[in-house]
Amino acid sequence: MKSVLCDLQDDEVASLNSSKRGMFFKKGQTICHEDSYPQNVYCITGGMVKLIQTGTDGKEQIVHFTSEGDTIGYREVLGGDMYSSSAVAMEDSAMCSIPRALFISYVRKNPKVSFKVIQRFSKELETAERKIISITQKPVPERIAQSLLLLEESYGYEDDGMTLNIILKRDELASIAGTTRETATRFLRTFERMKIIELTGKKIKILDNEKLKKSARLQK
Amino acid sequence: MKSVLCDLQDDEVASLNSSKRGMFFKKGQTICHEDSYPQNVYCITGGMVKLIQTGTDGKEQIVHFTSEGDTIGYREVLGGDMYSSSAVAMEDSAMCSIPRALFISYVRKNPKVSFKVIQRFSKELETAERKIISITQKPVPERIAQSLLLLEESYGYEDDGMTLNIILKRDELASIAGTTRETATRFLRTFERMKIIELTGKKIKILDNEKLKKSARLQK
DNA sequence: TTTCTAATGTGACCTGAATCACGTTTTAAA
DNA sequence: TTTAAAACGTGATTCAGGTCACATTAGAAA
């Protein structure tokens, strides 16, 4: 197990192994519900899971993607909050659950683990803040370009070295960029016409990384 | 000192007191610059400080307000990052600085302190995520109402129990709500006409808290 | 395979809010 | 107290992007 718990001591690893429980979710299934009380922290051992929040009018907004090695619900468990987002399997996914109290005790008792959590939170906070700026100040096409770069960073390429190694529906991509399905489609098409990307079904091939970066105006 | 460091051990408090340095900033002065390397963590002992990020076109976006008891720069120090925002004194402000390495060692060595940091980060993350949803999904007037409620929560009222105990320029309020000065003005006026608030100079008096909450559509 | 449903692409239209422009008021400085 | 600069209010205008409507395609189920 990579992630925050990789610095546990031997006896703790043993106790963890006996307490954790393997689980399996089919594509589309919900792992945990927004606004429910977290009983467990989930470590994804396979597949891909999206964290979504439901907005005012029921529109879903993607908060995060998580995949193998990521942990779900630890923010809420450590903060003592309800789940702030629902976790939904985007493909058949496997994970193991760790009881809430146990997870907390690991974090509390292991300075190394604590510090790792701190560093992770710190990164997440930075990302969130950047996203706020981006959404309030950048026009949609830039945000889409930026989202593509984000996906590149997180999931990398397929063997051809150009095709993004993740498959998203248009609404999902739209949700990352903070726009609508239709608008996302339109600008993806624009990028395609500009020979920056190539679309084949849901696959996105990045033809011109430089231009894409330019389109995202990523000075920083 | 409230805040994250209140659980230090005696000898640490002593060492802290000898290492920390009092500082004073005049209104408008910059305490630390975005994208510079953080040498210190600052604890505000008086006054009020805004954290701002500069967007693509140089437009400033307010990320946070901080006042007495708050700490500036610990996110960056703990994450090992550059300052992600500049801190600017909104009024004459006093603070004390703690050297970076010292602060880190306090956090690393004290499980209680670590855990407090974790909880604080957790809260901040939740707030940030909520803000992202809000900005992408709520129209401006709702966001303004929400911003007012946020200010109420953070700064409370003056002695009359109705006037917000913080003074902001229109652009600052606009920046919190993620809009422009003009638009902020307009909707504040609208709220005033609806007898929800009353504006006297920069002072904002909340006449009808219920209606305000309704305007923010704060189901959650 | 066929059938049904979900996902997608695209044009037409509409609107919320940004931008522009400018007069007025407030604040700070001299 | 005068003066200059910053902050504010408000109307007119513009436009990015959301919404709607519908045709097309892809995927899943039967």
XYZ file of C-alpha atoms (C1' of nucleotides) in Angstrom:
500
model
C 0.000 0.000 0.000
C 1.483 3.285 -1.067
C -0.323 6.409 0.159
C -0.322 7.854 3.600
C -0.153 4.660 5.546
C 3.115 3.328 4.195
C 5.068 4.376 7.249
C 3.285 2.254 9.794
C 5.221 0.098 12.188
C 5.253 -3.659 11.829
C 2.741 -4.473 14.526
C 0.421 -1.845 13.151
C 0.652 -3.255 9.682
C -0.370 -6.574 11.159
C -3.358 -5.126 12.964
C -4.300 -3.207 9.854
C -4.211 -6.321 7.751
C -6.540 -8.099 10.100
C -8.977 -5.168 10.335
C -9.174 -4.078 6.768
C -11.783 -5.560 4.536
C -11.617 -6.030 0.796
C -14.519 -4.743 -1.261
C -15.516 -4.659 -4.843
C -17.717 -2.160 -6.693
C -19.189 -2.392 -10.139
C -19.040 0.505 -12.567
C -21.540 3.146 -11.552
C -21.931 1.920 -7.971
C -21.653 4.358 -5.124
C -19.024 3.652 -2.519
C -20.123 6.285 -0.079
C -22.730 9.006 -0.011
C -22.290 12.702 0.371
C -23.512 13.924 3.764
C -23.389 10.531 5.418
C -21.188 9.867 8.395
C -17.918 8.201 7.425
C -17.437 4.808 9.036
C -14.447 3.897 6.961
C -11.565 5.116 4.961
C -11.180 3.394 1.614
C -7.945 2.576 -0.129
C -8.366 1.933 -3.802
C -6.530 -1.166 -4.923
C -7.798 -1.145 -8.460
C -10.043 0.721 -10.839
C -11.039 4.339 -10.842
C -13.348 6.360 -8.667
C -14.714 9.873 -9.003
C -15.642 12.073 -6.084
C -18.635 14.214 -6.840
C -20.576 16.882 -5.062
C -24.129 17.697 -5.846
C -24.751 21.365 -6.449
C -27.814 23.440 -5.687
C -29.869 22.166 -8.581
C -28.677 18.600 -8.421
C -25.979 19.121 -10.997
C -22.970 17.036 -10.199
C -19.560 18.574 -9.908
C -16.471 16.428 -9.978
C -14.174 17.218 -7.124
C -11.477 14.635 -7.673
C -10.527 11.544 -9.522
C -8.933 8.788 -7.562
C -7.337 5.608 -8.675
C -5.127 2.820 -7.403
C -3.175 3.857 -4.335
C -5.418 6.776 -3.466
C -7.404 7.015 -0.292
C -11.007 8.121 -0.017
C -12.606 9.735 2.980
C -9.570 10.437 5.080
C -10.136 14.162 4.900
C -13.575 13.763 6.398
C -12.495 11.194 8.967
C -9.625 13.324 10.189
C -11.671 16.478 10.218
C -14.575 14.787 11.957
C -16.974 15.748 9.201
C -19.641 14.130 7.092
C -18.528 12.962 3.695
C -18.425 16.114 1.641
C -18.676 14.210 -1.595
C -19.988 10.936 -2.919
C -17.601 8.387 -4.362
C -18.736 6.617 -7.493
C -16.878 3.874 -9.324
C -16.158 4.916 -12.891
C -15.164 1.376 -13.762
C -15.192 -1.880 -11.855
C -13.078 -1.089 -8.837
C -11.560 -2.807 -5.855
C -10.688 -1.298 -2.528
C -10.191 -2.114 1.078
C -11.878 -0.359 3.929
C -10.264 0.638 7.184
C -12.451 1.447 10.159
C -12.564 5.083 11.009
C -11.235 4.879 14.541
C -8.367 2.667 13.557
C -7.304 5.019 10.814
C -7.367 7.962 13.167
C -5.277 6.153 15.722
C -2.655 5.314 13.105
C -2.392 8.920 12.148
C -2.305 10.164 15.715
C 0.301 7.715 16.871
C 2.729 7.958 14.003
C 4.448 11.273 13.519
C 5.679 10.144 10.135
C 2.181 9.339 9.032
C 0.876 12.600 10.434
C 3.438 14.548 8.555
C 2.651 12.753 5.360
C -0.991 13.628 5.793
C -0.057 17.225 6.412
C 1.981 17.376 3.256
C -0.756 15.813 1.234
C -3.368 18.199 2.562
C -1.047 21.039 1.824
C -0.778 19.998 -1.806
C -4.509 19.546 -2.077
C -5.123 22.967 -0.637
C -2.794 24.539 -3.101
C -4.540 22.787 -5.956
C -7.932 23.881 -4.697
C -6.855 27.488 -4.376
C -5.410 27.480 -7.832
C -8.610 26.053 -9.149
C -10.610 28.837 -7.583
C -8.469 31.447 -9.283
C -8.647 29.600 -12.540
C -12.405 29.313 -12.510
C -13.020 32.912 -11.571
C -10.467 34.427 -13.861
C -9.901 32.225 -16.870
C -12.250 31.835 -19.806
C -13.555 28.382 -20.590
C -11.168 27.365 -23.388
C -8.177 27.998 -21.161
C -9.768 25.953 -18.411
C -10.354 23.088 -20.770
C -6.776 23.160 -21.950
C -5.686 23.234 -18.349
C -7.905 20.278 -17.528
C -6.332 18.264 -20.284
C -2.901 19.056 -18.935
C -4.074 18.037 -15.490
C -5.251 14.710 -16.844
C -1.957 14.243 -18.610
C -0.125 14.859 -15.376
C -2.316 12.521 -13.349
C -2.815 9.659 -15.756
C -0.129 9.957 -18.359
C -0.248 8.453 -21.803
C -1.009 5.151 -23.397
C 1.765 3.255 -25.140
C 1.723 5.564 -28.121
C 2.893 8.381 -25.868
C 0.186 10.738 -27.061
C -3.214 9.386 -26.099
C -4.397 10.278 -22.609
C -4.602 7.219 -20.449
C -8.042 7.953 -19.094
C -11.489 7.760 -20.560
C -14.006 10.404 -19.615
C -17.474 11.271 -20.679
C -17.909 14.761 -22.006
C -19.888 15.833 -18.965
C -17.126 14.594 -16.726
C -14.525 16.579 -18.544
C -16.897 19.526 -18.531
C -17.311 19.206 -14.806
C -13.576 19.308 -14.217
C -13.268 22.426 -16.279
C -16.308 23.924 -14.630
C -18.436 24.273 -17.709
C -21.228 22.438 -19.538
C -21.148 19.393 -21.750
C -22.007 21.352 -24.878
C -19.402 24.001 -24.325
C -16.746 21.420 -23.579
C -17.563 19.627 -26.808
C -17.335 22.824 -28.765
C -13.920 23.832 -27.542
C -12.525 20.349 -27.825
C -13.586 20.555 -31.461
C -11.908 23.913 -31.749
C -8.694 22.458 -30.399
C -9.029 19.627 -32.847
C -9.407 22.015 -35.756
C -6.308 23.786 -34.508
C -4.448 20.461 -34.702
C -3.736 20.601 -30.993
C -5.600 17.431 -30.155
C -7.286 14.576 -31.944
C -10.526 12.984 -30.811
C -11.434 9.396 -31.483
C -14.519 8.454 -29.549
C -13.712 9.308 -25.956
C -10.002 8.981 -26.507
C -8.047 12.189 -26.551
C -4.727 12.304 -28.314
C -2.536 15.289 -27.661
C -0.794 16.286 -30.856
C 0.837 19.504 -29.817
C 1.672 19.786 -26.176
C 3.296 23.169 -26.597
C 0.279 24.768 -28.163
C -1.919 23.199 -25.535
C 0.152 24.770 -22.797
C -0.057 28.044 -24.580
C -3.810 27.710 -24.749
C -3.901 27.157 -21.016
C -1.685 30.217 -20.544
C 0.166 28.409 -17.862
C 2.666 30.994 -16.805
C 2.613 29.470 -13.403
C -1.071 32.542 21.280
C -4.103 30.607 20.196
C -3.857 28.768 16.874
C -1.929 25.673 16.071
C 0.957 26.154 18.414
C -0.947 26.278 21.666
C -0.077 22.717 22.562
C 3.645 23.113 22.751
C 5.583 21.848 25.721
C 7.078 24.240 28.220
C 10.630 24.128 27.009
C 9.437 24.625 23.488
C 7.422 27.638 24.446
C 10.572 29.050 25.942
C 12.613 28.444 22.821
C 9.835 29.836 20.718
C 9.705 33.001 22.741
C 13.384 33.565 22.260
C 13.315 32.883 18.530
C 10.235 34.699 17.502
C 10.467 38.280 16.430
C 7.820 40.942 16.692
C 7.029 42.934 13.591
C 4.770 45.746 12.602
C 3.230 46.556 9.238
C 1.452 49.674 8.115
C -1.793 49.517 6.220
C -1.142 48.493 2.651
C 2.285 47.040 3.326
C 3.132 43.602 2.025
C 4.198 41.034 4.584
C 5.259 38.404 2.130
C 5.246 38.018 -1.619
C 3.581 35.400 -3.718
C 6.110 33.015 -5.298
C 8.885 33.830 -2.881
C 10.407 31.213 -0.660
C 8.964 31.291 2.850
C 11.533 31.946 5.521
C 9.025 32.434 8.273
C 5.613 31.682 9.538
C 3.749 34.728 10.824
C 1.323 34.826 13.701
C -0.911 37.842 13.640
C -1.119 39.505 17.017
C -3.200 42.453 15.903
C -4.812 44.001 12.876
C -6.079 42.371 9.739
C -4.338 40.854 6.765
C -5.598 39.691 3.416
C -4.048 36.917 1.389
C -4.233 37.590 -2.303
C -3.271 35.789 -5.436
C -2.579 37.522 -8.668
C -4.483 36.075 -11.591
C -3.477 35.833 -15.230
C -4.061 39.465 -16.040
C -2.824 40.869 -12.774
C -6.271 41.008 -11.227
C -6.077 40.259 -7.565
C -8.165 37.555 -6.020
C -8.630 37.371 -2.298
C -7.939 33.931 -0.982
C -8.380 34.522 2.738
C -8.746 37.082 5.405
C -6.718 36.617 8.513
C -6.777 38.441 11.773
C -5.516 38.181 15.309
C -4.640 34.631 16.210
C -4.328 33.415 12.646
C -1.163 32.112 11.148
C 0.212 32.992 7.748
C 2.420 30.825 5.612
C 2.250 27.580 7.516
C 0.603 25.804 4.634
C 3.492 26.668 2.381
C 6.147 25.960 5.000
C 4.715 22.549 5.794
C 4.174 21.664 2.175
C 7.628 22.861 1.193
C 6.244 25.277 -1.350
C 6.693 28.855 -2.378
C 4.181 31.273 -0.920
C 1.113 30.758 -3.007
C -0.287 34.133 -2.086
C 0.890 37.535 -0.962
C -0.092 38.823 2.442
C -1.064 42.469 2.624
C -1.982 44.392 5.750
C -5.487 45.815 5.448
C -4.922 47.959 8.494
C -1.930 48.605 10.703
C -1.039 45.143 11.901
C 1.309 43.453 14.313
C 2.661 39.959 14.107
C 5.512 37.796 15.176
C 7.581 35.688 12.874
C 8.797 32.190 13.568
C 11.649 30.784 11.529
C 10.592 28.180 9.070
C 12.714 25.300 10.360
C 11.703 25.897 13.930
C 8.039 25.834 13.047
C 8.422 22.604 11.145
C 10.209 20.976 14.031
C 7.442 21.960 16.430
C 4.885 20.379 14.207
C 6.916 17.258 13.597
C 7.729 16.679 17.216
C 4.349 17.282 18.745
C 1.623 14.861 17.825
C -0.945 17.189 19.327
C 0.241 20.050 17.209
C 0.362 17.837 14.144
C -3.166 16.744 14.670
C -4.356 20.256 15.124
C -2.741 21.204 11.850
C -4.416 18.258 10.194
C -7.791 19.292 11.467
C -7.301 22.825 10.367
C -6.208 21.814 6.898
C -9.190 19.555 6.728
C -11.537 22.438 7.431
C -9.791 24.654 4.943
C -10.043 22.012 2.284
C -13.715 21.629 2.865
C -14.215 25.357 2.593
C -12.210 25.507 -0.599
C -14.165 22.695 -2.190
C -17.424 24.291 -1.261
C -16.256 27.523 -2.760
C -15.460 25.830 -6.038
C -18.968 24.420 -6.235
C -20.422 27.741 -5.292
C -18.519 29.672 -7.903
C -19.241 27.269 -10.721
C -22.876 26.712 -9.914
C -24.329 29.718 -8.166
C -25.225 32.993 -9.804
C -23.573 36.139 -8.531
C -26.284 37.450 -6.189
C -26.309 34.188 -4.272
C -22.569 34.290 -3.998
C -22.688 37.800 -2.639
C -25.268 36.820 -0.047
C -23.113 33.887 0.870
C -20.073 36.088 1.191
C -21.910 38.348 3.596
C -22.861 35.347 5.694
C -19.264 34.223 5.645
C -18.150 37.596 6.916
C -20.767 37.467 9.615
C -19.483 34.089 10.708
C -15.862 35.145 10.706
C -16.073 38.622 12.148
C -19.417 38.903 13.850
C -21.215 42.114 14.601
C -20.475 45.439 16.165
C -22.160 46.354 19.415
C -25.478 47.020 17.706
C -25.670 43.341 16.804
C -26.428 44.081 13.178
C -23.482 45.834 11.590
C -20.750 43.570 10.268
C -17.577 44.001 12.232
C -15.329 44.311 9.235
C -14.724 47.030 6.714
C -14.106 46.080 3.142
C -13.692 47.928 -0.081
C -16.149 47.037 -2.783
C -13.449 45.329 -4.842
C -12.499 43.235 -1.870
C -16.007 42.052 -1.322
C -16.301 41.476 -5.048
C -13.173 39.384 -4.995
C -14.511 37.156 -2.245
C -17.689 36.582 -4.169
C -15.751 36.068 -7.359
C -17.196 38.937 -9.316
C -16.401 42.528 -10.252
C -16.668 45.716 -8.267
C -19.527 47.056 -10.344
C -21.576 43.921 -10.134
C -21.028 43.655 -6.402
C -22.226 47.223 -5.970
C -25.304 46.562 -8.023
C -26.453 43.533 -6.080
C -25.665 45.075 -2.730
C -27.971 47.882 -3.806
C -30.572 45.335 -4.789
C -30.368 43.741 -1.367
C -30.699 47.156 0.155
C -33.825 47.887 -1.824
C -35.192 44.555 -0.634
C -34.601 45.721 2.955
C -32.213 42.842 3.541
C -29.223 45.012 4.296
C -28.421 48.651 4.841
C -25.314 50.348 3.529
C -23.681 53.302 5.205
C -20.348 54.027 3.628
C -18.451 50.781 3.791
C -20.443 49.558 6.770
C -22.903 46.809 6.087
C -25.825 46.332 8.414
C -27.773 43.126 8.106
C -31.443 43.853 8.609
C -32.952 40.523 7.741
C -30.750 37.553 8.332
C -33.414 35.101 7.268
C -33.961 36.663 3.905
C -30.226 36.863 3.414
C -29.881 33.172 4.029
C -32.675 32.534 1.606
C -30.892 34.634 -0.964
C -27.807 32.533 -0.507
C -29.954 29.411 -0.858
C -27.951 27.797 1.834
C -29.562 24.404 2.010
C -26.270 23.051 3.117
C -28.767 -9.150 -34.371
C -32.081 -5.978 -33.026
C -33.672 -2.576 -29.883
C -33.477 0.756 -26.561
C -31.091 4.077 -23.990
C -27.397 6.906 -22.963
C -23.989 9.845 -24.792
C -22.602 13.138 -28.201
C -22.370 17.070 -31.787
C -24.202 21.266 -33.392
C -26.966 25.161 -34.577
C -30.063 28.945 -32.793
C -31.070 31.689 -29.148
C -30.853 34.100 -24.798
C -29.087 36.133 -20.751
C -26.109 37.080 -16.742
C -22.606 39.527 -15.813
C -18.318 41.711 -17.547
C -16.674 45.840 -19.599
C -16.725 50.661 -20.631
C -17.366 55.302 -19.562
C -18.061 58.918 -16.579
C -19.936 61.674 -12.839
C -19.791 61.744 -7.710
C -18.066 60.899 -3.179
C -14.707 59.695 0.074
C -10.136 59.507 1.760
C -5.497 60.713 2.202
C -1.853 63.830 1.499
C 0.219 68.260 1.160
C -8.200 73.497 4.193
C -7.166 72.537 -0.307
C -6.042 69.316 -3.627
C -5.052 65.095 -5.642
C -6.043 60.375 -5.791
C -8.639 56.555 -4.719
C -13.015 54.462 -4.230
C -17.760 54.265 -5.506
C -22.430 54.234 -8.130
C -24.762 53.737 -12.266
C -26.287 53.667 -17.007
C -25.272 51.750 -21.710
C -23.266 48.225 -24.278
C -21.276 43.850 -25.355
C -20.397 39.074 -25.416
C -18.983 34.570 -23.470
C -21.024 30.893 -22.578
C -25.290 28.704 -20.799
C -29.729 26.789 -22.326
C -32.736 24.585 -25.625
C -33.841 21.573 -29.181
C -32.918 18.011 -32.033
C -30.319 15.004 -35.107
C -26.601 11.376 -34.798
C -23.928 7.810 -32.832
C -22.307 4.552 -29.590
C -23.168 1.090 -26.088
C -25.697 -1.978 -23.428
C -29.246 -5.156 -22.962
C -32.357 -8.426 -24.629
